[in-house]
Amino acid sequence: MDKIKIMFVCHGNICRSPMAEFIFKDIIAKDGMEDKFIVSSSATSTEEIYRGIGNPVYPPAKKILSENGISCEGKRAVQLKYEDYDKYDYFIGMDRANIRNMHIILRNDPEGKIHKLMDFVGTHGDVADPWYSGNFDVTYRDVLSGCRALLDFLLNK
């Protein structure tokens, strides 16, 4: 069976999408399923990428991951590219703006690969951007519940 390839996407790839990437990786590692998935994250913007080098995970996001026993060492922001569409099975955005920008970058979604994380939970809301809210605890809880629901969806598909 081919690995399921997931790309988590947010605006800058320094808060929400890397949190989702590493939370999802932690969940599948604890369940012994790392060999069934390829998991990455990216940005719709280039705001956190300078001269081709992305910024590391935003310190408060890194801190909340660390407090929950999750490392994101070495992660740097990268931008989503059109070529990624054929490389991944799922593109999971954090909010409506991410979804809109993913459609632009990926030139629509003929295979239905683009989804919003909280849709898997059933709330259909956005994951609040902690860059603006400063509330990384709420974002962590939302992302964790979204990642668990996404995994349930994928395992029961």
PDB file of C-alpha atoms in Angstrom:
ATOM      1  CA  MET A   1       0.000   0.000   0.000  1.00  0.00           C
ATOM      2  CA  ASP A   2       1.256   3.471  -0.896  1.00  0.00           C
ATOM      3  CA  LYS A   3       1.926   5.934   1.874  1.00  0.00           C
ATOM      4  CA  ILE A   4      -0.695   8.608   2.462  1.00  0.00           C
ATOM      5  CA  LYS A   5       0.905  11.983   1.756  1.00  0.00           C
ATOM      6  CA  ILE A   6      -0.397  14.972   3.743  1.00  0.00           C
ATOM      7  CA  MET A   7       0.594  18.638   3.417  1.00  0.00           C
ATOM      8  CA  PHE A   8      -0.621  20.934   6.196  1.00  0.00           C
ATOM      9  CA  VAL A   9      -0.869  24.552   5.040  1.00  0.00           C
ATOM     10  CA  CYS A  10      -1.190  27.941   6.747  1.00  0.00           C
ATOM     11  CA  HIS A  11      -0.228  31.505   5.898  1.00  0.00           C
ATOM     12  CA  GLY A  12       3.425  31.626   7.002  1.00  0.00           C
ATOM     13  CA  ASN A  13       4.354  28.035   7.953  1.00  0.00           C
ATOM     14  CA  ILE A  14       5.729  29.121  11.332  1.00  0.00           C
ATOM     15  CA  CYS A  15       2.737  28.497  13.669  1.00  0.00           C
ATOM     16  CA  ARG A  16      -0.343  26.463  12.742  1.00  0.00           C
ATOM     17  CA  SER A  17       0.825  24.248   9.882  1.00  0.00           C
ATOM     18  CA  PRO A  18       4.088  23.172  11.554  1.00  0.00           C
ATOM     19  CA  MET A  19       2.106  22.554  14.755  1.00  0.00           C
ATOM     20  CA  ALA A  20      -0.217  20.302  12.726  1.00  0.00           C
ATOM     21  CA  GLU A  21       2.697  18.583  10.989  1.00  0.00           C
ATOM     22  CA  PHE A  22       4.471  17.687  14.210  1.00  0.00           C
ATOM     23  CA  ILE A  23       1.327  16.893  16.216  1.00  0.00           C
ATOM     24  CA  PHE A  24       0.193  14.521  13.446  1.00  0.00           C
ATOM     25  CA  LYS A  25       3.674  12.944  13.290  1.00  0.00           C
ATOM     26  CA  ASP A  26       3.587  12.488  17.083  1.00  0.00           C
ATOM     27  CA  ILE A  27       0.167  10.811  16.973  1.00  0.00           C
ATOM     28  CA  ILE A  28       1.151   8.366  14.239  1.00  0.00           C
ATOM     29  CA  ALA A  29       4.492   7.626  15.918  1.00  0.00           C
ATOM     30  CA  LYS A  30       2.734   6.753  19.179  1.00  0.00           C
ATOM     31  CA  ASP A  31       0.379   4.481  17.204  1.00  0.00           C
ATOM     32  CA  GLY A  32       3.294   2.862  15.332  1.00  0.00           C
ATOM     33  CA  MET A  33       2.050   4.107  11.965  1.00  0.00           C
ATOM     34  CA  GLU A  34       4.928   6.349  10.821  1.00  0.00           C
ATOM     35  CA  ASP A  35       5.567   4.043   7.865  1.00  0.00           C
ATOM     36  CA  LYS A  36       2.066   4.645   6.498  1.00  0.00           C
ATOM     37  CA  PHE A  37       2.364   8.429   6.047  1.00  0.00           C
ATOM     38  CA  ILE A  38       4.472  11.223   4.627  1.00  0.00           C
ATOM     39  CA  VAL A  39       3.669  14.464   6.460  1.00  0.00           C
ATOM     40  CA  SER A  40       4.867  17.983   5.653  1.00  0.00           C
ATOM     41  CA  SER A  41       3.759  21.578   6.020  1.00  0.00           C
ATOM     42  CA  SER A  42       4.031  24.730   3.954  1.00  0.00           C
ATOM     43  CA  ALA A  43       2.935  28.356   3.600  1.00  0.00           C
ATOM     44  CA  THR A  44       0.723  30.113   1.111  1.00  0.00           C
ATOM     45  CA  SER A  45       2.857  33.268   1.444  1.00  0.00           C
ATOM     46  CA  THR A  46       6.553  34.037   1.294  1.00  0.00           C
ATOM     47  CA  GLU A  47       6.438  36.405   4.279  1.00  0.00           C
ATOM     48  CA  GLU A  48       8.533  34.077   6.454  1.00  0.00           C
ATOM     49  CA  ILE A  49      10.996  33.149   3.690  1.00  0.00           C
ATOM     50  CA  TYR A  50      13.960  35.402   2.918  1.00  0.00           C
ATOM     51  CA  ARG A  51      16.414  34.758   0.090  1.00  0.00           C
ATOM     52  CA  GLY A  52      15.153  31.204  -0.157  1.00  0.00           C
ATOM     53  CA  ILE A  53      15.594  30.421   3.549  1.00  0.00           C
ATOM     54  CA  GLY A  54      12.532  30.042   5.732  1.00  0.00           C
ATOM     55  CA  ASN A  55      12.250  31.201   9.293  1.00  0.00           C
ATOM     56  CA  PRO A  56      12.145  28.547  12.023  1.00  0.00           C
ATOM     57  CA  VAL A  57       8.955  27.711  13.893  1.00  0.00           C
ATOM     58  CA  TYR A  58       7.746  30.746  15.860  1.00  0.00           C
ATOM     59  CA  PRO A  59       9.090  30.454  19.452  1.00  0.00           C
ATOM     60  CA  PRO A  60       5.681  30.328  21.240  1.00  0.00           C
ATOM     61  CA  ALA A  61       4.511  27.577  18.829  1.00  0.00           C
ATOM     62  CA  LYS A  62       7.756  25.679  19.400  1.00  0.00           C
ATOM     63  CA  LYS A  63       7.307  26.135  23.158  1.00  0.00           C
ATOM     64  CA  ILE A  64       3.789  24.677  23.291  1.00  0.00           C
ATOM     65  CA  LEU A  65       4.872  21.713  21.182  1.00  0.00           C
ATOM     66  CA  SER A  66       7.835  21.163  23.517  1.00  0.00           C
ATOM     67  CA  GLU A  67       5.569  21.396  26.580  1.00  0.00           C
ATOM     68  CA  ASN A  68       3.596  18.525  25.060  1.00  0.00           C
ATOM     69  CA  GLY A  69       6.706  16.446  24.369  1.00  0.00           C
ATOM     70  CA  ILE A  70       6.873  17.222  20.648  1.00  0.00           C
ATOM     71  CA  SER A  71      10.000  18.439  18.855  1.00  0.00           C
ATOM     72  CA  CYS A  72       9.950  20.530  15.686  1.00  0.00           C
ATOM     73  CA  GLU A  73      13.721  21.005  15.513  1.00  0.00           C
ATOM     74  CA  GLY A  74      15.071  21.870  12.107  1.00  0.00           C
ATOM     75  CA  LYS A  75      11.723  22.902  10.605  1.00  0.00           C
ATOM     76  CA  ARG A  76      11.903  26.026   8.474  1.00  0.00           C
ATOM     77  CA  ALA A  77       9.135  27.734   6.530  1.00  0.00           C
ATOM     78  CA  VAL A  78       8.665  26.667   2.904  1.00  0.00           C
ATOM     79  CA  GLN A  79       6.113  27.837   0.365  1.00  0.00           C
ATOM     80  CA  LEU A  80       3.494  25.612  -1.222  1.00  0.00           C
ATOM     81  CA  LYS A  81       4.168  25.170  -4.939  1.00  0.00           C
ATOM     82  CA  TYR A  82       2.006  24.181  -7.886  1.00  0.00           C
ATOM     83  CA  GLU A  83       4.206  21.092  -8.385  1.00  0.00           C
ATOM     84  CA  ASP A  84       3.187  19.835  -4.924  1.00  0.00           C
ATOM     85  CA  TYR A  85      -0.298  18.958  -6.170  1.00  0.00           C
ATOM     86  CA  ASP A  86       0.857  15.720  -7.794  1.00  0.00           C
ATOM     87  CA  LYS A  87       3.106  14.823  -4.824  1.00  0.00           C
ATOM     88  CA  TYR A  88       0.453  14.849  -2.061  1.00  0.00           C
ATOM     89  CA  ASP A  89      -2.922  13.211  -1.472  1.00  0.00           C
ATOM     90  CA  TYR A  90      -4.293  15.783   0.978  1.00  0.00           C
ATOM     91  CA  PHE A  91      -3.742  19.512   1.442  1.00  0.00           C
ATOM     92  CA  ILE A  92      -5.089  20.536   4.831  1.00  0.00           C
ATOM     93  CA  GLY A  93      -5.592  24.267   5.354  1.00  0.00           C
ATOM     94  CA  MET A  94      -6.144  25.998   8.668  1.00  0.00           C
ATOM     95  CA  ASP A  95      -8.646  28.673   7.594  1.00  0.00           C
ATOM     96  CA  ARG A  96     -10.745  29.987   4.705  1.00  0.00           C
ATOM     97  CA  ALA A  97      -7.991  32.310   3.498  1.00  0.00           C
ATOM     98  CA  ASN A  98      -5.560  29.364   3.310  1.00  0.00           C
ATOM     99  CA  ILE A  99      -8.106  27.373   1.293  1.00  0.00           C
ATOM    100  CA  ARG A 100      -8.622  30.280  -1.135  1.00  0.00           C
ATOM    101  CA  ASN A 101      -4.872  30.773  -1.570  1.00  0.00           C
ATOM    102  CA  MET A 102      -4.265  27.032  -1.997  1.00  0.00           C
ATOM    103  CA  HIS A 103      -6.755  27.026  -4.876  1.00  0.00           C
ATOM    104  CA  ILE A 104      -4.804  29.887  -6.478  1.00  0.00           C
ATOM    105  CA  ILE A 105      -1.353  28.326  -5.992  1.00  0.00           C
ATOM    106  CA  LEU A 106      -2.453  24.806  -6.976  1.00  0.00           C
ATOM    107  CA  ARG A 107      -4.623  26.151  -9.827  1.00  0.00           C
ATOM    108  CA  ASN A 108      -7.853  24.770  -8.412  1.00  0.00           C
ATOM    109  CA  ASP A 109      -8.423  21.272  -7.089  1.00  0.00           C
ATOM    110  CA  PRO A 110      -9.593  18.841  -9.780  1.00  0.00           C
ATOM    111  CA  GLU A 111      -9.023  15.785  -7.558  1.00  0.00           C
ATOM    112  CA  GLY A 112     -10.640  17.143  -4.382  1.00  0.00           C
ATOM    113  CA  LYS A 113      -7.459  17.113  -2.318  1.00  0.00           C
ATOM    114  CA  ILE A 114      -7.959  20.452  -0.498  1.00  0.00           C
ATOM    115  CA  HIS A 115      -9.682  20.366   2.901  1.00  0.00           C
ATOM    116  CA  LYS A 116      -9.933  22.555   5.992  1.00  0.00           C
ATOM    117  CA  LEU A 117      -8.639  20.878   9.173  1.00  0.00           C
ATOM    118  CA  MET A 118     -11.631  21.647  11.364  1.00  0.00           C
ATOM    119  CA  ASP A 119     -14.013  20.128   8.783  1.00  0.00           C
ATOM    120  CA  PHE A 120     -12.798  16.715  10.001  1.00  0.00           C
ATOM    121  CA  VAL A 121     -13.897  17.635  13.539  1.00  0.00           C
ATOM    122  CA  GLY A 122     -17.297  18.701  12.240  1.00  0.00           C
ATOM    123  CA  THR A 123     -17.099  22.301  13.421  1.00  0.00           C
ATOM    124  CA  HIS A 124     -16.173  23.652   9.965  1.00  0.00           C
ATOM    125  CA  GLY A 125     -14.555  26.670  11.631  1.00  0.00           C
ATOM    126  CA  ASP A 126     -11.087  28.085  11.240  1.00  0.00           C
ATOM    127  CA  VAL A 127      -8.074  27.321  13.409  1.00  0.00           C
ATOM    128  CA  ALA A 128      -7.428  30.723  14.985  1.00  0.00           C
ATOM    129  CA  ASP A 129      -4.090  32.195  13.994  1.00  0.00           C
ATOM    130  CA  PRO A 130      -2.069  32.518  17.236  1.00  0.00           C
ATOM    131  CA  TRP A 131       0.222  35.011  15.514  1.00  0.00           C
ATOM    132  CA  TYR A 132      -2.625  37.483  16.022  1.00  0.00           C
ATOM    133  CA  SER A 133      -4.478  36.029  19.016  1.00  0.00           C
ATOM    134  CA  GLY A 134      -1.400  35.096  21.039  1.00  0.00           C
ATOM    135  CA  ASN A 135      -3.395  32.123  22.348  1.00  0.00           C
ATOM    136  CA  PHE A 136      -1.247  29.132  21.451  1.00  0.00           C
ATOM    137  CA  ASP A 137      -3.106  26.869  23.921  1.00  0.00           C
ATOM    138  CA  VAL A 138      -6.376  27.198  21.994  1.00  0.00           C
ATOM    139  CA  THR A 139      -4.592  26.683  18.676  1.00  0.00           C
ATOM    140  CA  TYR A 140      -2.809  23.602  20.038  1.00  0.00           C
ATOM    141  CA  ARG A 141      -6.121  22.085  21.231  1.00  0.00           C
ATOM    142  CA  ASP A 142      -7.836  22.811  17.900  1.00  0.00           C
ATOM    143  CA  VAL A 143      -4.969  21.394  15.873  1.00  0.00           C
ATOM    144  CA  LEU A 144      -4.741  18.309  18.099  1.00  0.00           C
ATOM    145  CA  SER A 145      -8.471  17.572  17.778  1.00  0.00           C
ATOM    146  CA  GLY A 146      -8.282  18.231  14.029  1.00  0.00           C
ATOM    147  CA  CYS A 147      -5.312  15.908  13.568  1.00  0.00           C
ATOM    148  CA  ARG A 148      -7.006  13.123  15.552  1.00  0.00           C
ATOM    149  CA  ALA A 149     -10.186  13.528  13.496  1.00  0.00           C
ATOM    150  CA  LEU A 150      -8.194  13.569  10.248  1.00  0.00           C
ATOM    151  CA  LEU A 151      -6.422  10.342  11.237  1.00  0.00           C
ATOM    152  CA  ASP A 152      -9.755   8.707  12.119  1.00  0.00           C
ATOM    153  CA  PHE A 153     -11.115   9.781   8.731  1.00  0.00           C
ATOM    154  CA  LEU A 154      -8.100   8.356   6.899  1.00  0.00           C
ATOM    155  CA  LEU A 155      -8.137   5.046   8.801  1.00  0.00           C
ATOM    156  CA  ASN A 156     -11.871   4.552   8.246  1.00  0.00           C
ATOM    157  CA  LYS A 157     -11.879   5.589   4.611  1.00  0.00           C
TER     158      LYS A 157
END
